[in-house]
mmCIF file of C-alpha atoms in Angstrom:
data_model
loop_
_atom_site.group_PDB
_atom_site.id
_atom_site.type_symbol
_atom_site.label_atom_id
_atom_site.label_comp_id
_atom_site.label_asym_id
_atom_site.label_seq_id
_atom_site.Cartn_x
_atom_site.Cartn_y
_atom_site.Cartn_z
ATOM 1 C CA MET X 1125 -6.668 1.471 14.412
ATOM 2 C CA SER X 1126 -3.348 2.037 12.616
ATOM 3 C CA SER X 1127 -1.776 3.337 15.922
ATOM 4 C CA ALA X 1128 -3.182 0.724 18.361
ATOM 5 C CA SER X 1129 -0.890 -1.265 20.471
ATOM 6 C CA ILE X 1130 -0.931 -4.999 19.755
ATOM 7 C CA SER X 1131 -0.879 -7.912 22.201
ATOM 8 C CA PHE X 1132 -1.363 -11.877 22.113
ATOM 9 C CA PRO X 1133 -2.674 -12.784 25.747
ATOM 10 C CA PHE X 1134 -1.511 -16.422 25.063
ATOM 11 C CA LEU X 1135 2.198 -15.152 24.599
ATOM 12 C CA GLY X 1136 2.170 -13.295 27.927
ATOM 13 C CA ASP X 1137 1.238 -9.904 29.212
ATOM 14 C CA TRP X 1138 3.217 -7.578 26.920
ATOM 15 C CA SER X 1139 2.140 -5.313 23.846
ATOM 16 C CA ILE X 1140 3.968 -3.687 21.136
ATOM 17 C CA ASN X 1141 3.321 -0.562 19.230
ATOM 18 C CA PRO X 1142 5.120 -0.556 15.998
ATOM 19 C CA SER X 1143 5.322 2.218 13.488
ATOM 20 C CA ASN X 1144 3.819 1.475 9.961
ATOM 21 C CA SER X 1145 6.621 3.334 8.490
ATOM 22 C CA PHE X 1146 10.270 4.381 8.841
ATOM 23 C CA VAL X 1147 12.539 7.014 7.376
ATOM 24 C CA LEU X 1148 15.716 6.407 5.545
ATOM 25 C CA PHE X 1149 18.118 8.496 4.008
ATOM 26 C CA GLY X 1150 15.529 11.135 4.109
ATOM 27 C CA HIS X 1151 12.582 9.348 2.362
ATOM 28 C CA THR X 1152 9.755 7.625 4.083
ATOM 29 C CA PHE X 1153 9.370 3.965 3.703
ATOM 30 C CA TYR X 1154 6.065 1.831 4.751
ATOM 31 C CA TRP X 1155 6.619 -1.573 6.399
ATOM 32 C CA TYR X 1156 3.736 -2.918 4.203
ATOM 33 C CA GLY X 1157 5.589 -2.458 0.945
ATOM 34 C CA VAL X 1158 9.081 -3.393 2.555
ATOM 35 C CA ILE X 1159 7.780 -6.706 3.619
ATOM 36 C CA ILE X 1160 5.920 -7.763 0.450
ATOM 37 C CA ALA X 1161 8.984 -6.732 -1.405
ATOM 38 C CA CYS X 1162 10.915 -9.125 1.005
ATOM 39 C CA GLY X 1163 8.401 -11.775 0.424
ATOM 40 C CA PHE X 1164 8.584 -11.434 -3.391
ATOM 41 C CA LEU X 1165 12.222 -11.569 -3.497
ATOM 42 C CA LEU X 1166 12.471 -14.858 -1.655
ATOM 43 C CA ALA X 1167 9.661 -16.245 -3.833
ATOM 44 C CA VAL X 1168 11.713 -15.234 -6.725
ATOM 45 C CA VAL X 1169 14.907 -16.924 -5.641
ATOM 46 C CA TYR X 1170 13.229 -20.312 -4.776
ATOM 47 C CA CYS X 1171 11.289 -20.285 -8.126
ATOM 48 C CA PHE X 1172 14.672 -19.633 -9.725
ATOM 49 C CA HIS X 1173 16.415 -22.366 -7.835
ATOM 50 C CA ARG X 1174 13.746 -24.823 -8.897
ATOM 51 C CA CYS X 1175 12.440 -23.648 -12.227
ATOM 52 C CA ARG X 1176 14.559 -26.269 -14.361
ATOM 53 C CA GLU X 1177 13.001 -28.928 -12.870
ATOM 54 C CA PHE X 1178 9.932 -28.014 -14.656
ATOM 55 C CA GLY X 1179 11.590 -27.320 -18.125
ATOM 56 C CA ILE X 1180 11.546 -23.508 -17.576
ATOM 57 C CA SER X 1181 14.880 -21.671 -17.839
ATOM 58 C CA GLN X 1182 15.630 -18.463 -15.727
ATOM 59 C CA ASP X 1183 15.207 -16.254 -18.853
ATOM 60 C CA ASP X 1184 12.008 -17.605 -19.477
ATOM 61 C CA LEU X 1185 10.811 -17.045 -15.965
ATOM 62 C CA THR X 1186 12.117 -13.590 -15.788
ATOM 63 C CA ASP X 1187 10.200 -12.769 -18.801
ATOM 64 C CA ASN X 1188 6.898 -13.804 -17.392
ATOM 65 C CA LEU X 1189 7.663 -11.884 -14.083
ATOM 66 C CA LEU X 1190 8.533 -8.778 -15.646
ATOM 67 C CA PHE X 1191 4.987 -8.554 -17.209
ATOM 68 C CA ALA X 1192 2.902 -10.489 -14.691
ATOM 69 C CA VAL X 1193 4.030 -8.475 -11.515
ATOM 70 C CA PRO X 1194 3.156 -4.904 -12.588
ATOM 71 C CA ILE X 1195 -0.251 -6.269 -14.228
ATOM 72 C CA ALA X 1196 -0.856 -8.364 -11.117
ATOM 73 C CA ILE X 1197 -0.618 -5.022 -9.024
ATOM 74 C CA ILE X 1198 -3.027 -3.414 -11.321
ATOM 75 C CA GLY X 1199 -5.478 -6.259 -11.245
ATOM 76 C CA ALA X 1200 -5.270 -6.283 -7.481
ATOM 77 C CA ARG X 1201 -6.366 -2.668 -7.468
ATOM 78 C CA ILE X 1202 -9.214 -3.052 -10.215
ATOM 79 C CA TYR X 1203 -10.582 -6.191 -8.313
ATOM 80 C CA TYR X 1204 -10.690 -3.983 -4.922
ATOM 81 C CA VAL X 1205 -12.186 -0.946 -6.584
ATOM 82 C CA LEU X 1206 -14.786 -2.723 -8.737
ATOM 83 C CA PHE X 1207 -16.182 -4.172 -5.488
ATOM 84 C CA ASN X 1208 -15.725 -0.980 -3.572
ATOM 85 C CA LEU X 1209 -17.209 1.814 -5.964
ATOM 86 C CA GLU X 1210 -19.056 3.676 -3.405
ATOM 87 C CA ASN X 1211 -15.738 4.883 -1.828
ATOM 88 C CA TYR X 1212 -14.349 6.207 -5.234
ATOM 89 C CA HIS X 1213 -15.744 9.183 -6.932
ATOM 90 C CA SER X 1214 -13.349 9.719 -9.802
ATOM 91 C CA PHE X 1215 -10.844 7.995 -11.958
ATOM 92 C CA TRP X 1216 -7.849 9.554 -10.074
ATOM 93 C CA ASP X 1217 -9.253 8.432 -6.857
ATOM 94 C CA ALA X 1218 -9.218 4.803 -8.053
ATOM 95 C CA CYS X 1219 -5.536 5.386 -9.206
ATOM 96 C CA LYS X 1220 -4.368 6.405 -5.665
ATOM 97 C CA ILE X 1221 -2.898 2.864 -5.081
ATOM 98 C CA TRP X 1222 -0.693 4.320 -2.416
ATOM 99 C CA GLU X 1223 -3.474 5.018 -0.032
ATOM 100 C CA GLY X 1224 -4.263 1.286 0.190
ATOM 101 C CA GLY X 1225 -6.732 -1.014 -1.415
ATOM 102 C CA LEU X 1226 -5.531 -4.329 -3.066
ATOM 103 C CA ALA X 1227 -7.161 -7.702 -3.411
ATOM 104 C CA ILE X 1228 -4.937 -10.599 -3.823
ATOM 105 C CA TYR X 1229 -7.427 -12.316 -5.850
ATOM 106 C CA GLY X 1230 -7.426 -9.704 -8.402
ATOM 107 C CA GLY X 1231 -3.623 -9.872 -8.610
ATOM 108 C CA VAL X 1232 -3.594 -13.821 -9.186
ATOM 109 C CA ILE X 1233 -6.241 -13.681 -11.712
ATOM 110 C CA ALA X 1234 -4.246 -10.831 -13.594
ATOM 111 C CA ALA X 1235 -1.008 -12.686 -13.192
ATOM 112 C CA VAL X 1236 -2.490 -15.874 -14.463
ATOM 113 C CA ILE X 1237 -3.900 -14.320 -17.511
ATOM 114 C CA THR X 1238 -0.572 -12.487 -18.374
ATOM 115 C CA VAL X 1239 1.309 -15.792 -18.086
ATOM 116 C CA LEU X 1240 -0.979 -17.443 -20.570
ATOM 117 C CA ILE X 1241 -0.318 -14.541 -22.971
ATOM 118 C CA VAL X 1242 3.466 -14.468 -22.536
ATOM 119 C CA CYS X 1243 3.676 -18.192 -22.503
ATOM 120 C CA ARG X 1244 1.824 -18.426 -25.874
ATOM 121 C CA VAL X 1245 4.028 -15.603 -27.362
ATOM 122 C CA LYS X 1246 7.585 -17.548 -26.422
ATOM 123 C CA LYS X 1247 5.924 -20.819 -27.324
ATOM 124 C CA ILE X 1248 6.610 -22.418 -23.801
ATOM 125 C CA SER X 1249 3.912 -24.161 -21.419
ATOM 126 C CA SER X 1250 1.867 -22.004 -19.459
ATOM 127 C CA ARG X 1251 1.072 -24.864 -17.005
ATOM 128 C CA ALA X 1252 4.709 -25.696 -16.216
ATOM 129 C CA VAL X 1253 5.491 -22.134 -15.634
ATOM 130 C CA LEU X 1254 2.114 -21.947 -13.426
ATOM 131 C CA ASP X 1255 3.596 -25.116 -11.469
ATOM 132 C CA THR X 1256 6.713 -23.292 -11.012
ATOM 133 C CA VAL X 1257 5.255 -19.966 -9.474
ATOM 134 C CA SER X 1258 2.806 -21.724 -7.254
ATOM 135 C CA PHE X 1259 5.581 -22.074 -4.816
ATOM 136 C CA GLY X 1260 6.413 -18.484 -4.831
ATOM 137 C CA LEU X 1261 2.663 -17.689 -4.568
ATOM 138 C CA LEU X 1262 2.648 -19.336 -1.216
ATOM 139 C CA ILE X 1263 5.778 -17.954 -0.070
ATOM 140 C CA GLY X 1264 4.841 -14.365 -0.967
ATOM 141 C CA GLN X 1265 1.353 -14.352 0.488
ATOM 142 C CA SER X 1266 2.571 -16.001 3.667
ATOM 143 C CA ILE X 1267 5.299 -13.251 4.386
ATOM 144 C CA GLY X 1268 3.028 -10.527 2.751
ATOM 145 C CA ARG X 1269 0.571 -10.882 5.340
ATOM 146 C CA TRP X 1270 2.610 -9.461 7.932
ATOM 147 C CA GLY X 1271 2.422 -6.164 6.303
ATOM 148 C CA ASN X 1272 -1.261 -6.421 7.316
ATOM 149 C CA PHE X 1273 -0.122 -6.752 10.985
ATOM 150 C CA MET X 1274 2.172 -3.651 10.794
ATOM 151 C CA ASN X 1275 -1.056 -1.759 9.334
ATOM 152 C CA ARG X 1276 -3.379 -3.275 12.068
ATOM 153 C CA GLU X 1277 -5.710 -4.455 9.444
ATOM 154 C CA ALA X 1278 -7.189 -7.619 7.985
ATOM 155 C CA TYR X 1279 -8.299 -8.928 11.151
ATOM 156 C CA GLY X 1280 -11.524 -10.403 12.230
ATOM 157 C CA TYR X 1281 -14.859 -10.167 14.530
ATOM 158 C CA GLU X 1282 -14.060 -10.043 18.362
ATOM 159 C CA THR X 1283 -13.576 -13.231 19.978
ATOM 160 C CA ASP X 1284 -12.237 -15.030 23.112
ATOM 161 C CA ILE X 1285 -10.381 -17.720 21.375
ATOM 162 C CA PHE X 1286 -7.007 -18.551 22.952
ATOM 163 C CA CYS X 1287 -4.868 -17.298 20.113
ATOM 164 C CA ARG X 1288 -6.833 -13.667 19.902
ATOM 165 C CA MET X 1289 -5.249 -10.445 19.204
ATOM 166 C CA GLY X 1290 -5.561 -7.509 21.310
ATOM 167 C CA LEU X 1291 -5.750 -3.861 19.888
ATOM 168 C CA THR X 1292 -5.462 -1.105 22.456
ATOM 169 C CA LEU X 1293 -6.506 2.417 21.585
ATOM 170 C CA ASN X 1294 -7.117 5.054 23.943
ATOM 171 C CA GLY X 1295 -7.016 2.843 26.723
ATOM 172 C CA GLU X 1296 -10.015 0.557 25.357
ATOM 173 C CA THR X 1297 -8.997 -2.998 24.200
ATOM 174 C CA ILE X 1298 -10.600 -5.340 21.710
ATOM 175 C CA TYR X 1299 -9.761 -8.882 21.283
ATOM 176 C CA VAL X 1300 -10.158 -10.179 17.708
ATOM 177 C CA HIS X 1301 -9.442 -13.017 15.254
ATOM 178 C CA PRO X 1302 -5.851 -12.362 13.871
ATOM 179 C CA THR X 1303 -7.074 -13.547 10.400
ATOM 180 C CA PHE X 1304 -3.925 -12.177 8.758
ATOM 181 C CA LEU X 1305 -2.039 -14.780 11.184
ATOM 182 C CA TYR X 1306 -4.306 -17.469 10.150
ATOM 183 C CA GLU X 1307 -3.913 -16.847 6.526
ATOM 184 C CA SER X 1308 0.118 -16.572 6.701
ATOM 185 C CA LEU X 1309 0.374 -19.992 8.850
ATOM 186 C CA TRP X 1310 -2.130 -21.838 6.210
ATOM 187 C CA ASN X 1311 0.027 -20.595 3.116
ATOM 188 C CA ALA X 1312 3.274 -21.479 4.955
ATOM 189 C CA VAL X 1313 2.100 -24.980 5.829
ATOM 190 C CA GLY X 1314 0.850 -25.234 2.302
ATOM 191 C CA PHE X 1315 4.197 -24.340 0.881
ATOM 192 C CA VAL X 1316 5.866 -26.893 3.098
ATOM 193 C CA LEU X 1317 3.629 -29.564 2.008
ATOM 194 C CA LEU X 1318 3.955 -28.673 -1.686
ATOM 195 C CA HIS X 1319 7.594 -28.688 -1.403
ATOM 196 C CA ILE X 1320 7.714 -32.282 0.244
ATOM 197 C CA LEU X 1321 5.186 -33.558 -2.233
ATOM 198 C CA SER X 1322 7.349 -32.146 -5.043
ATOM 199 C CA LYS X 1323 10.365 -33.845 -3.782
ATOM 200 C CA LYS X 1324 8.955 -37.086 -2.827
ATOM 201 C CA THR X 1325 6.553 -37.937 -5.490
ATOM 202 C CA LYS X 1326 6.681 -37.557 -9.489
ATOM 203 C CA ARG X 1327 4.599 -34.832 -10.996
ATOM 204 C CA ARG X 1328 2.035 -36.445 -13.493
ATOM 205 C CA PHE X 1329 1.063 -33.613 -15.582
ATOM 206 C CA ASP X 1330 1.697 -30.018 -16.149
ATOM 207 C CA GLY X 1331 -0.374 -27.810 -14.003
ATOM 208 C CA GLN X 1332 -0.773 -30.191 -11.332
ATOM 209 C CA TYR X 1333 0.788 -28.282 -8.423
ATOM 210 C CA PHE X 1334 -0.832 -25.095 -9.526
ATOM 211 C CA LEU X 1335 -4.226 -26.755 -9.117
ATOM 212 C CA TYR X 1336 -3.005 -28.151 -5.666
ATOM 213 C CA TYR X 1337 -2.271 -24.249 -4.755
ATOM 214 C CA LEU X 1338 -5.588 -23.323 -5.777
ATOM 215 C CA ALA X 1339 -7.198 -26.096 -3.953
ATOM 216 C CA TRP X 1340 -5.171 -25.207 -0.737
ATOM 217 C CA TYR X 1341 -5.587 -21.471 -0.829
ATOM 218 C CA GLY X 1342 -9.191 -21.825 -1.901
ATOM 219 C CA LEU X 1343 -10.202 -24.063 1.125
ATOM 220 C CA GLY X 1344 -8.101 -21.878 3.727
ATOM 221 C CA ARG X 1345 -9.472 -18.425 2.378
ATOM 222 C CA SER X 1346 -13.174 -19.829 2.033
ATOM 223 C CA TRP X 1347 -13.243 -19.969 6.125
ATOM 224 C CA ILE X 1348 -10.689 -17.171 6.899
ATOM 225 C CA GLU X 1349 -12.666 -14.865 4.879
ATOM 226 C CA GLY X 1350 -15.794 -15.512 6.779
ATOM 227 C CA LEU X 1351 -14.097 -14.101 10.143
ATOM 228 C CA ARG X 1352 -13.055 -10.896 8.439
ATOM 229 C CA THR X 1353 -14.455 -7.448 9.096
ATOM 230 C CA ASP X 1354 -13.168 -5.686 5.927
ATOM 231 C CA SER X 1355 -14.725 -8.148 3.428
ATOM 232 C CA LEU X 1356 -15.623 -7.007 0.019
ATOM 233 C CA TYR X 1357 -19.304 -7.771 -0.912
ATOM 234 C CA ILE X 1358 -21.255 -8.282 -4.190
ATOM 235 C CA GLY X 1359 -23.566 -5.408 -4.694
ATOM 236 C CA GLY X 1360 -25.950 -4.966 -1.921
ATOM 237 C CA THR X 1361 -26.009 -8.697 -1.094
ATOM 238 C CA GLY X 1362 -24.384 -10.243 2.094
ATOM 239 C CA ILE X 1363 -22.099 -12.575 0.051
ATOM 240 C CA ARG X 1364 -18.495 -11.935 0.230
ATOM 241 C CA VAL X 1365 -16.986 -12.079 -3.337
ATOM 242 C CA SER X 1366 -13.580 -13.475 -2.009
ATOM 243 C CA GLN X 1367 -15.145 -16.251 -0.051
ATOM 244 C CA LEU X 1368 -17.356 -17.046 -2.922
ATOM 245 C CA LEU X 1369 -14.482 -17.260 -5.296
ATOM 246 C CA ALA X 1370 -12.512 -19.247 -2.725
ATOM 247 C CA ILE X 1371 -14.993 -21.948 -2.604
ATOM 248 C CA LEU X 1372 -15.444 -21.891 -6.476
ATOM 249 C CA THR X 1373 -11.903 -21.954 -6.928
ATOM 250 C CA PHE X 1374 -11.384 -25.057 -4.447
ATOM 251 C CA LEU X 1375 -14.201 -27.199 -6.173
ATOM 252 C CA ALA X 1376 -12.967 -26.162 -9.516
ATOM 253 C CA ALA X 1377 -9.446 -27.274 -8.751
ATOM 254 C CA VAL X 1378 -10.374 -30.818 -7.129
ATOM 255 C CA PHE X 1379 -12.859 -31.411 -10.175
ATOM 256 C CA ILE X 1380 -9.957 -30.769 -12.941
ATOM 257 C CA LEU X 1381 -7.456 -32.773 -10.574
ATOM 258 C CA VAL X 1382 -9.928 -35.967 -10.592
ATOM 259 C CA VAL X 1383 -10.784 -35.544 -14.425
ATOM 260 C CA VAL X 1384 -7.452 -35.218 -15.454
ATOM 261 C CA ARG X 1385 -6.024 -38.142 -13.497
ATOM 262 C CA ARG X 1386 -8.581 -40.308 -14.831
ATOM 263 C CA SER X 1387 -8.081 -38.922 -18.280
ATOM 264 C CA GLY X 1388 -5.157 -41.559 -19.273
ATOM 265 C CA LEU X 1389 -3.117 -38.342 -20.415
ATOM 266 C CA CYS X 1390 -0.764 -38.663 -17.181
ATOM 267 C CA LYS X 1391 2.251 -39.864 -19.356
ATOM 268 C CA PRO X 1392 5.852 -39.133 -18.661
ATOM 269 C CA GLU X 1393 6.113 -37.904 -22.381
ATOM 270 C CA ASN X 1394 3.570 -35.321 -21.931
ATOM 271 C CA LEU X 1395 5.423 -33.402 -19.298
ATOM 272 C CA TRP X 1396 6.849 -30.191 -20.718
ATOM 273 C CA VAL X 1397 10.435 -30.794 -18.887
ATOM 274 C CA ASN X 1398 10.766 -34.324 -20.483
ATOM 275 C CA LYS X 1399 9.802 -32.590 -23.986
ATOM 276 C CA VAL X 1400 12.447 -29.953 -23.257
ATOM 277 C CA ALA X 1401 15.038 -32.591 -22.666
ATOM 278 C CA MET X 1402 14.187 -34.561 -25.428
ATOM 279 C CA ALA X 1403 14.501 -31.686 -27.792
ATOM 280 C CA ALA X 1404 17.970 -30.676 -26.227
ATOM 281 C CA ALA X 1405 19.253 -34.132 -26.609
ATOM 282 C CA VAL X 1406 18.183 -34.223 -30.570
ATOM 283 C CA GLU X 1407 19.925 -30.929 -31.091
ATOM 284 C CA ALA X 1408 23.190 -31.717 -29.466
ATOM 285 C CA GLU X 1409 23.538 -35.167 -31.108
ATOM 286 C CA THR X 1410 26.495 -35.382 -33.534
ATOM 287 C CA PRO X 1411 27.503 -37.947 -36.032
ATOM 288 C CA ALA X 1412 30.470 -38.867 -33.662
ATOM 289 C CA GLU X 1413 27.860 -39.079 -30.740
ATOM 290 C CA ALA X 1414 25.496 -41.078 -32.829
ATOM 291 C CA ALA X 1415 27.771 -44.218 -32.843
ATOM 292 C CA GLY X 1416 29.510 -43.047 -35.992
ATOM 293 C CA THR X 1417 26.261 -42.901 -38.114
ATOM 294 C CA GLU X 1418 25.575 -39.916 -40.152
ATOM 295 C CA LYS X 1419 22.395 -38.235 -39.448
ATOM 296 C CA PRO X 1420 20.296 -38.565 -42.850
ATOM 297 C CA GLU X 1421 19.809 -35.466 -44.334
ATOM 298 C CA GLU X 1422 16.364 -34.092 -44.807
ATOM 299 C CA PRO X 1423 15.144 -34.182 -48.466
ATOM 300 C CA ALA X 1424 15.297 -30.899 -50.098
ATOM 301 C CA ALA X 1425 12.256 -29.153 -51.175
ATOM 302 C CA PRO X 1426 11.499 -29.836 -55.068
ATOM 303 C CA LYS X 1427 12.863 -27.308 -57.464
ATOM 304 C CA SER X 1428 11.200 -25.493 -60.041
ATOM 305 C CA ASN X 1429 11.604 -26.590 -63.711
ATOM 306 C CA VAL X 1430 13.273 -23.128 -64.660
ATOM 307 C CA ILE X 1431 15.901 -23.588 -61.764
ATOM 308 C CA GLN X 1432 16.719 -27.059 -62.540
ATOM 309 C CA GLU X 1433 17.303 -26.125 -66.091
ATOM 310 C CA MET X 1434 19.740 -23.276 -65.279
ATOM 311 C CA GLU X 1435 21.620 -25.578 -62.770
ATOM 312 C CA ASP X 1436 22.158 -28.108 -65.466
ATOM 313 C CA CYS X 1437 23.396 -25.836 -67.878
ATOM 314 C CA VAL X 1438 25.943 -24.250 -65.624
ATOM 315 C CA PHE X 1439 26.793 -27.251 -63.335
ATOM 316 C CA GLY X 1440 26.290 -29.844 -65.791
ATOM 317 C CA GLU X 1441 29.040 -29.044 -68.245
ATOM 318 C CA LEU X 1442 31.497 -28.575 -65.216
ATOM 319 C CA GLU X 1443 30.764 -32.012 -64.111
ATOM 320 C CA GLU X 1444 31.495 -33.305 -67.722
ATOM 321 C CA ASP X 1445 34.794 -31.543 -67.709
ATOM 322 C CA GLU X 1446 36.075 -32.676 -64.246
ATOM 323 C CA THR X 1447 38.658 -35.311 -64.430
ATOM 324 C CA PRO X 1448 40.648 -37.211 -61.899
ATOM 325 C CA ALA X 1449 43.615 -35.480 -60.067
ATOM 326 C CA GLY X 1450 46.974 -36.151 -61.609
ATOM 327 C CA GLU X 1451 45.414 -37.047 -65.293
ATOM 328 C CA ASP X 1452 45.723 -35.013 -68.279
ATOM 329 C CA LYS X 1453 42.804 -33.880 -70.065
ATOM 330 C CA GLY X 1454 42.425 -35.364 -73.493
ATOM 331 C CA GLU X 1455 41.014 -33.812 -76.421
ATOM 332 C CA GLU X 1456 37.783 -35.014 -77.987
ATOM 333 C CA PRO X 1457 38.553 -36.664 -81.396
#
């Protein structure tokens, strides 16, 4: 179906047959990769614009992305291969990522694990970072699904629904669920809602928006996945692995949201951004800024007896010899 003409009857009597690649400066580029790259760049720009609202610097966000992005791609590939082993006969076959075969859930899982490790090393809040990138995930997934459109993939069963997509090949046309479109729109709506929510209401705890993302995406994917014809299954069962994971993700996110909101831990002083602001204020405080009062010095660590005796021998005699300026030293009788 990669060369089929695409049509949408509800938009009129027309069709398109775009190529899934193009040549630039003698090199072949695939629209799938270009579209995903565009989605990634837009997601990064947005997250960089808002990261300080969560107490995360652009440098810290960059460090997380440098590790999380390549590892997410590897995770997406491993996830796909594990649930599609019958099509891979060697390790090299499994490594041929350029031939297609990625699963978004594998990428998200790998990225989250990477963020947890990087944040632990850098001693910053992983939940605040996950809140920040939640917006980017929705942006990237919404735009990235159009790469499936260019490849004529990720569509669903045949249907006569009003928004059906037509695929015409060798004079024969089938009408299917445009599941790539469903998921793209679902993520776009999720991003708009999360953006408005973050602007109109106060965040109550770190990790809140990431849980919203998990709940929203899990809810949508749980029904969209059931319409697809290219799902990955658990072994020889009829259970779609991504659909099951979507349902579990939705339920877990909602459960955690309810528990945390009732726990009494949702206090402003517990938010990472407020902790960062408080630490910065203390660090920037000077005696002049502190209403003319000097900052009390921290007590020095107790010295050993040997060191104390050496200081007494050297500095004690000097102190006895000191006299006020302008006065002559008198001789001892």
